[in-house]
Amino acid sequence: MPASSLDGLIENVWTRCLVLPVLLGAALGQGGCRGERRDREPSPTSRALDVSSCEAPGPLRPLPSTRAGNEAEIRLGRLLFHDPRLSRDGTISCATCHPIERGGADGRNRSLGIGGAEGSVNTPTVLNSGFNVAQFWDGRARSLEEQIGGPVENPREMGSRWNEVVEKIAAEKSLRDLFEDVYGANVTEAGIRSAIAAYERALVTPRSPLDRYLCGDNAALGPEATEGYDLFRSLGCASCHQGVNVGGNMFQRLGVMKDYFADRGGVTPADYGRFNVTGRESDRFKFKVPSLRNVALTAPYFHDGSAATLEDAVRIMIRYQLGREVHENEVARLVALLRALTGNVPGELR
Amino acid sequence: LTRERLLSLVLLSGLAVLSAGAFDSTDRFDSRHQRLQRVVELDAKLKQSVLELRYGLHKDYDSVAEMANELGQISLDLERDDGLDSRELVGLVARERELVDDFESNLAILKNSISFVPTLMDELERSEDTGPRTRMRLVELERRLWRFVATPDPQARGSLVATLTELRSESGKVEPGSTQGIRLLEDHVATILRQEPLVRDLVARITSLPTNGAAGTLVDRSREERFGQVASRWRARTALVALVIVLSGLAIRKTIGVHRRAAATLEANAELERRVEERTAELARKKLQLRLILESAGEGICGLNCAGETTFANASAAQQLGYEPDEIVGLAFHPLAHARTADGREYRSEACPITAVMADGELRHVTDEVFQRKDGTFFPVEYRARAMHREGFILGAVITFSDISERKRAEAELAALHEQLFVAHRRAGMAEVATGVLHNVGNVLNSLKVSSSLVLDFSRSTRLEGLRRAVSHLFSRRGETTDDSIEEPTPAQIHEYLRLAVEHLQEERDALQVEAKRIQRSVVHIQESVARQQTYATGSSIRERVRMEEVLEDAVGMQLDERHDLEIDRSYESVPEVLVDKHKLLQILANLVRNGKEAIQELPPERGRLALVVRSSVDGSKVRVEVRDNGIGIAADERERLFGFGFTTKRNGHGYGLHASAIAAKEMGAELSCDSPGRGKGAVFWLELPIDPGACGAKAPPGEGNETLQKTPMSGAAGAVARR
């Protein structure tokens, strides 16, 4: 009698606790089986493409005056962007080399990493970088998320490791809470990348004089700059520097009409540019065409930082990309145009 | 794990697998198809944009770059997220992006030159250094250049190259001042000439890239896969439904089985409980009953242990002994209630039957002892002591006893009554006899009365008067004449008359004599009857001649009935009739038969034996009757007391029968005695009667009347006949 009653109990439990829920689950079908997916998973390709705030026929287009993106994520990204714990020794943050208030680049020929190590190329600006077709001079990162890993793990830059970074960031409760708020998850490498990228995409500098001019405000550009704009198109500059970012959407050889590197000398592997990424001979000495927005703030110029001033940069361009001697009046007008490309970073993002 | 449970587990895992199969990957196909569709779309747009860029319909590269990027990302996503083998597509997209990159930079160079050439030409035309021939050539060059740019066919190219060559030779010879500007122009035109086929080639390569087809192939493959998967999903769903049905069936069966079993168990439990309840109730009832029986038994019941100590006493026992029940328990029984005999002598425990029971386990039934109450008084008691056995050991004894004072008294009264009855019966017998006598005497007196009447009648109707008248007539004729009318008799007539008269008178005398004799006889009869009556009156018994075996059978008939399946051995010799008081004899014999019967009643019926013997005594002067039994027997010491008043060894005996029998035997001049080898070994009672009890009473006169008298007291019916 005790054994059989125990048996009965087990069978009872089996019947009630196992079979019925399974049958129920089967009956409820798909709906019951699928959990809701975590929303706002970091999405590497989302980019603000809304640049049609006004129509402009020319090769240059104005920046959008509104920004897309999750504000909380952007705020988190801002904190992380300025957080030196991303570097191994805690001395360098993203903002060390990309100070927002100074045009998103540190103004040095070569930036200094941890321990004073010098980088191999000039630091490009982080402003409007979301509009670039790729990141780095050689375009080896197709997205900002991808790009972020470069400096963090580069021994000459931040020299850190992602697991260390995550650990350090996760050690601070406020950041942990923000991660929880934004992603509903713990601190992760992907989260850090996503947040910083979101912040960087928000670093847009609209309403420059040229933008206003493009949107129909003819008075926005001074006469010289207006002439510069005509020159910019007639000389062929706009062949490469076009689009919303006035550059940044293609690769081009430095020295189309004349051999820049032969004249400069001291060619380093860093000078091979896109060749280092694709390995194609046709890509040797090709670089991502840099955006000219805020270019007045981001001296020195070129990947090697060889041009200290805008005038020098313009001259080099005319000489090597156009292959002709420089007319100084043209340089002045072009520089006037370039200065009209300076916009403003929203104060809350600085 | 039973096999059944293992099966269940297997079925459940099958269910899980099938569920996963049945409700899986719709997403994947959807997203895959969306992506593939997007690839096709982007590819088409990209190719269109490339063409538009090529022909200047489109000015900036942003959208191209974006599309190329998105295409690359999607192709990677397809491989990474959707598990689709999109290597071909990825390769094609990567190639397309390379080509687009190349196209962009080459196109930019081309456009750069194309946009710069007019500027340069303007400068050259406006230049002071430019001669008119050169100017002409420049115009020509410009015209041919635009033609080439518009339709870059070999002819246009050839003419442009020719014009450029002319311009170069012209300018070199004629106007050296403008050489630098011309050279730059040449460079840019050469660039255009160089770049244009490059760009055209790139466009052709880009537009001919089978990205679209690869995507289509993937779509087809994916669709096939999806069809397969849909089919297998439906198969899985069908199987799932079947499995669910099977599982439901199993579960239902199981549930039903469990419920059924539970119900059966419940029912069985209920039944069990009901039975337990019933039994408990029955037990309680029996216990109560037992207690009630014990408590309400009129008899006192005491349980004794081996040491003779009371372990239990019911209310009746306590009450009879004058104690509270609790007082008795724990005390030794014998000293408590059995220590003295009725006459105050000590009753030693060794002689006590109860003690004996403990020793031999035999039942003891005692009716002639007394128990002592708490207050020291005695009461006659009948008790039985029985051993309590368990597993072959005597654990103690149970005494059931009752105060038989009342019974003793009743018996005494009964005995007295019996005596009175006996006397009354005797008197009634005597009265009966007297009635018989009187009846006989009455009868005789009747005949006496008849006889005397007859005598009187005879004397009244005698012929003497006729004779006297005849005689006187005779004498008057000789003296006077009386009547003329009367015919005078003749002497012959007188003679005849006298002869007849004598004859007649003689007859009368004879009749009178007969009557007188009869009267005499009656008188004698009466005399005898009176004499017999005088015999009764003297108190001697009514004796008659009887056949001993008949009386014995009568006694057996009185005491035993046929239902008593009692074997009786009869051994009757032919013996003379004896003259006895049959009544007393019957009384004695009935007593003996009853004793014998009762003595063997303790034995199993088939073992009991009763033997009846009738024979002459050794010297022939007596008839001997023996009643033998193999019953309880009589101890030697009891034999003396056997015939005393109140002695009995039987349960229901009252000690009167043998006592009375002994007295009756003595009155009849008979001898009554008994013999027994001892307790439990049977006994024999015998009665010896003298055949001719001469010394006792008068000899009955022989004859008819005597016989009548013998019958009369024996049977009412006979008496009644006689009286009639």
Short mmCIF file of N, CA, C and O in Angstrom, two decimals, chain B residues 147-195:
data_model
loop_
_atom_site.label_atom_id
_atom_site.label_comp_id
_atom_site.label_asym_id
_atom_site.label_seq_id
_atom_site.Cartn_x
_atom_site.Cartn_y
_atom_site.Cartn_z
N ARG B 147 33.05 66.88 -77.89
CA ARG B 147 32.46 65.80 -78.65
C ARG B 147 32.87 64.45 -78.06
O ARG B 147 32.06 63.53 -77.91
N PHE B 148 34.14 64.39 -77.72
CA PHE B 148 34.67 63.16 -77.14
C PHE B 148 33.98 62.85 -75.81
O PHE B 148 33.60 61.72 -75.54
N VAL B 149 33.86 63.92 -75.02
CA VAL B 149 33.23 63.71 -73.71
C VAL B 149 31.78 63.24 -73.88
O VAL B 149 31.29 62.36 -73.16
N ALA B 150 31.10 63.86 -74.89
CA ALA B 150 29.71 63.49 -75.12
C ALA B 150 29.62 62.09 -75.70
O ALA B 150 28.84 61.26 -75.22
N THR B 151 30.41 61.81 -76.74
CA THR B 151 30.40 60.48 -77.34
C THR B 151 31.83 59.99 -77.50
O THR B 151 32.51 60.27 -78.50
N PRO B 152 32.27 59.29 -76.47
CA PRO B 152 33.69 58.89 -76.48
C PRO B 152 33.93 57.71 -77.41
O PRO B 152 34.36 56.64 -76.94
N ASP B 153 33.64 57.93 -78.71
CA ASP B 153 33.93 56.84 -79.64
C ASP B 153 35.36 56.99 -80.20
O ASP B 153 35.99 58.04 -80.03
N PRO B 154 35.87 55.99 -80.79
CA PRO B 154 37.27 56.03 -81.28
C PRO B 154 37.52 57.17 -82.27
O PRO B 154 38.60 57.76 -82.25
N GLN B 155 36.48 57.46 -83.05
CA GLN B 155 36.68 58.55 -84.03
C GLN B 155 36.91 59.87 -83.33
O GLN B 155 37.84 60.62 -83.63
N ALA B 156 36.04 60.16 -82.36
CA ALA B 156 36.18 61.39 -81.59
C ALA B 156 37.50 61.41 -80.86
O ALA B 156 38.18 62.44 -80.78
N ARG B 157 37.82 60.25 -80.36
CA ARG B 157 39.10 60.15 -79.65
C ARG B 157 40.26 60.43 -80.59
O ARG B 157 41.17 61.21 -80.25
N GLY B 158 40.19 59.81 -81.76
CA GLY B 158 41.25 60.00 -82.74
C GLY B 158 41.39 61.46 -83.14
O GLY B 158 42.51 62.02 -83.16
N SER B 159 40.29 62.11 -83.42
CA SER B 159 40.37 63.51 -83.84
C SER B 159 40.88 64.39 -82.71
O SER B 159 41.66 65.32 -82.93
N LEU B 160 40.41 64.02 -81.45
CA LEU B 160 40.89 64.80 -80.30
C LEU B 160 42.39 64.65 -80.12
O LEU B 160 43.13 65.63 -79.91
N VAL B 161 42.85 63.39 -80.23
CA VAL B 161 44.29 63.14 -80.09
C VAL B 161 45.06 63.90 -81.20
O VAL B 161 46.09 64.55 -80.93
N ALA B 162 44.51 63.88 -82.42
CA ALA B 162 45.17 64.56 -83.54
C ALA B 162 45.24 66.06 -83.30
O ALA B 162 46.31 66.69 -83.46
N THR B 163 44.12 66.61 -82.82
CA THR B 163 44.07 68.04 -82.53
C THR B 163 45.06 68.40 -81.45
O THR B 163 45.77 69.42 -81.52
N LEU B 164 45.11 67.52 -80.43
CA LEU B 164 46.05 67.76 -79.31
C LEU B 164 47.50 67.74 -79.82
O LEU B 164 48.31 68.60 -79.43
N THR B 165 47.81 66.81 -80.69
CA THR B 165 49.14 66.71 -81.24
C THR B 165 49.49 67.97 -82.06
O THR B 165 50.58 68.56 -81.92
N GLU B 166 48.50 68.37 -82.85
CA GLU B 166 48.71 69.59 -83.65
C GLU B 166 48.98 70.78 -82.75
O GLU B 166 49.90 71.55 -82.95
N LEU B 167 48.14 70.86 -81.72
CA LEU B 167 48.27 71.99 -80.79
C LEU B 167 49.63 71.99 -80.14
O LEU B 167 50.29 73.04 -80.01
N ARG B 168 50.09 70.79 -79.79
CA ARG B 168 51.39 70.70 -79.11
C ARG B 168 52.50 71.16 -80.05
O ARG B 168 53.33 72.02 -79.68
N SER B 169 52.50 70.70 -81.30
CA SER B 169 53.55 71.10 -82.24
C SER B 169 53.44 72.59 -82.60
O SER B 169 54.44 73.32 -82.63
N GLU B 170 52.21 73.01 -82.74
CA GLU B 170 51.96 74.42 -83.08
C GLU B 170 52.48 75.34 -82.00
O GLU B 170 53.26 76.28 -82.28
N SER B 171 52.06 75.02 -80.79
CA SER B 171 52.42 75.91 -79.67
C SER B 171 53.92 75.89 -79.42
O SER B 171 54.53 76.92 -79.12
N GLY B 172 54.53 74.75 -79.61
CA GLY B 172 55.98 74.60 -79.36
C GLY B 172 56.77 75.45 -80.34
O GLY B 172 57.76 76.10 -79.99
N LYS B 173 56.28 75.48 -81.58
CA LYS B 173 57.03 76.22 -82.59
C LYS B 173 56.77 77.71 -82.49
O LYS B 173 57.68 78.52 -82.46
N VAL B 174 55.47 77.99 -82.42
CA VAL B 174 55.12 79.38 -82.70
C VAL B 174 55.16 80.26 -81.47
O VAL B 174 55.80 81.30 -81.42
N GLU B 175 54.45 79.75 -80.42
CA GLU B 175 54.32 80.66 -79.28
C GLU B 175 54.84 80.00 -78.02
O GLU B 175 54.10 79.34 -77.30
N PRO B 176 56.15 80.15 -77.83
CA PRO B 176 56.74 79.47 -76.68
C PRO B 176 56.23 80.01 -75.36
O PRO B 176 56.21 79.30 -74.36
N GLY B 177 55.76 81.24 -75.38
CA GLY B 177 55.31 81.86 -74.12
C GLY B 177 54.16 81.15 -73.49
O GLY B 177 54.04 81.11 -72.27
N SER B 178 53.38 80.54 -74.28
CA SER B 178 52.19 79.86 -73.73
C SER B 178 52.41 78.36 -73.51
O SER B 178 51.49 77.61 -73.28
N THR B 179 53.66 77.93 -73.62
CA THR B 179 53.97 76.51 -73.54
C THR B 179 53.46 75.86 -72.25
O THR B 179 52.88 74.78 -72.25
N GLN B 180 53.70 76.62 -71.15
CA GLN B 180 53.32 76.02 -69.84
C GLN B 180 51.84 75.74 -69.75
O GLN B 180 51.41 74.65 -69.35
N GLY B 181 51.05 76.76 -70.16
CA GLY B 181 49.58 76.59 -70.11
C GLY B 181 49.13 75.48 -71.04
O GLY B 181 48.28 74.64 -70.70
N ILE B 182 49.73 75.46 -72.23
CA ILE B 182 49.34 74.42 -73.19
C ILE B 182 49.67 73.04 -72.64
O ILE B 182 48.90 72.09 -72.78
N ARG B 183 50.86 72.95 -72.00
CA ARG B 183 51.27 71.65 -71.45
C ARG B 183 50.27 71.15 -70.41
O ARG B 183 49.89 69.98 -70.39
N LEU B 184 49.88 72.07 -69.58
CA LEU B 184 48.89 71.71 -68.56
C LEU B 184 47.59 71.23 -69.19
O LEU B 184 46.99 70.22 -68.78
N LEU B 185 47.23 72.01 -70.25
CA LEU B 185 46.02 71.60 -70.98
C LEU B 185 46.19 70.19 -71.56
O LEU B 185 45.31 69.33 -71.46
N GLU B 186 47.36 70.03 -72.20
CA GLU B 186 47.65 68.70 -72.75
C GLU B 186 47.53 67.62 -71.68
O GLU B 186 46.93 66.57 -71.89
N ASP B 187 48.13 67.93 -70.52
CA ASP B 187 48.08 66.94 -69.42
C ASP B 187 46.64 66.57 -69.09
O ASP B 187 46.29 65.39 -68.92
N HIS B 188 45.84 67.61 -68.94
CA HIS B 188 44.46 67.34 -68.52
C HIS B 188 43.65 66.63 -69.59
O HIS B 188 42.88 65.72 -69.28
N VAL B 189 43.92 67.04 -70.86
CA VAL B 189 43.23 66.34 -71.94
C VAL B 189 43.69 64.88 -71.97
O VAL B 189 42.90 63.95 -72.13
N ALA B 190 45.01 64.74 -71.79
CA ALA B 190 45.52 63.37 -71.73
C ALA B 190 44.88 62.62 -70.58
O ALA B 190 44.51 61.43 -70.71
N THR B 191 44.72 63.30 -69.48
CA THR B 191 44.06 62.65 -68.33
C THR B 191 42.65 62.23 -68.70
O THR B 191 42.22 61.11 -68.39
N ILE B 192 42.01 63.18 -69.39
CA ILE B 192 40.64 62.84 -69.81
C ILE B 192 40.66 61.62 -70.72
O ILE B 192 39.90 60.66 -70.55
N LEU B 193 41.59 61.69 -71.66
CA LEU B 193 41.68 60.56 -72.59
C LEU B 193 42.02 59.25 -71.86
O LEU B 193 41.55 58.18 -72.22
N ARG B 194 42.83 59.40 -70.84
CA ARG B 194 43.22 58.21 -70.10
C ARG B 194 42.08 57.72 -69.21
O ARG B 194 41.78 56.53 -69.12
N GLN B 195 41.47 58.69 -68.54
CA GLN B 195 40.47 58.33 -67.54
C GLN B 195 39.15 57.84 -68.17
O GLN B 195 38.49 56.97 -67.61
#
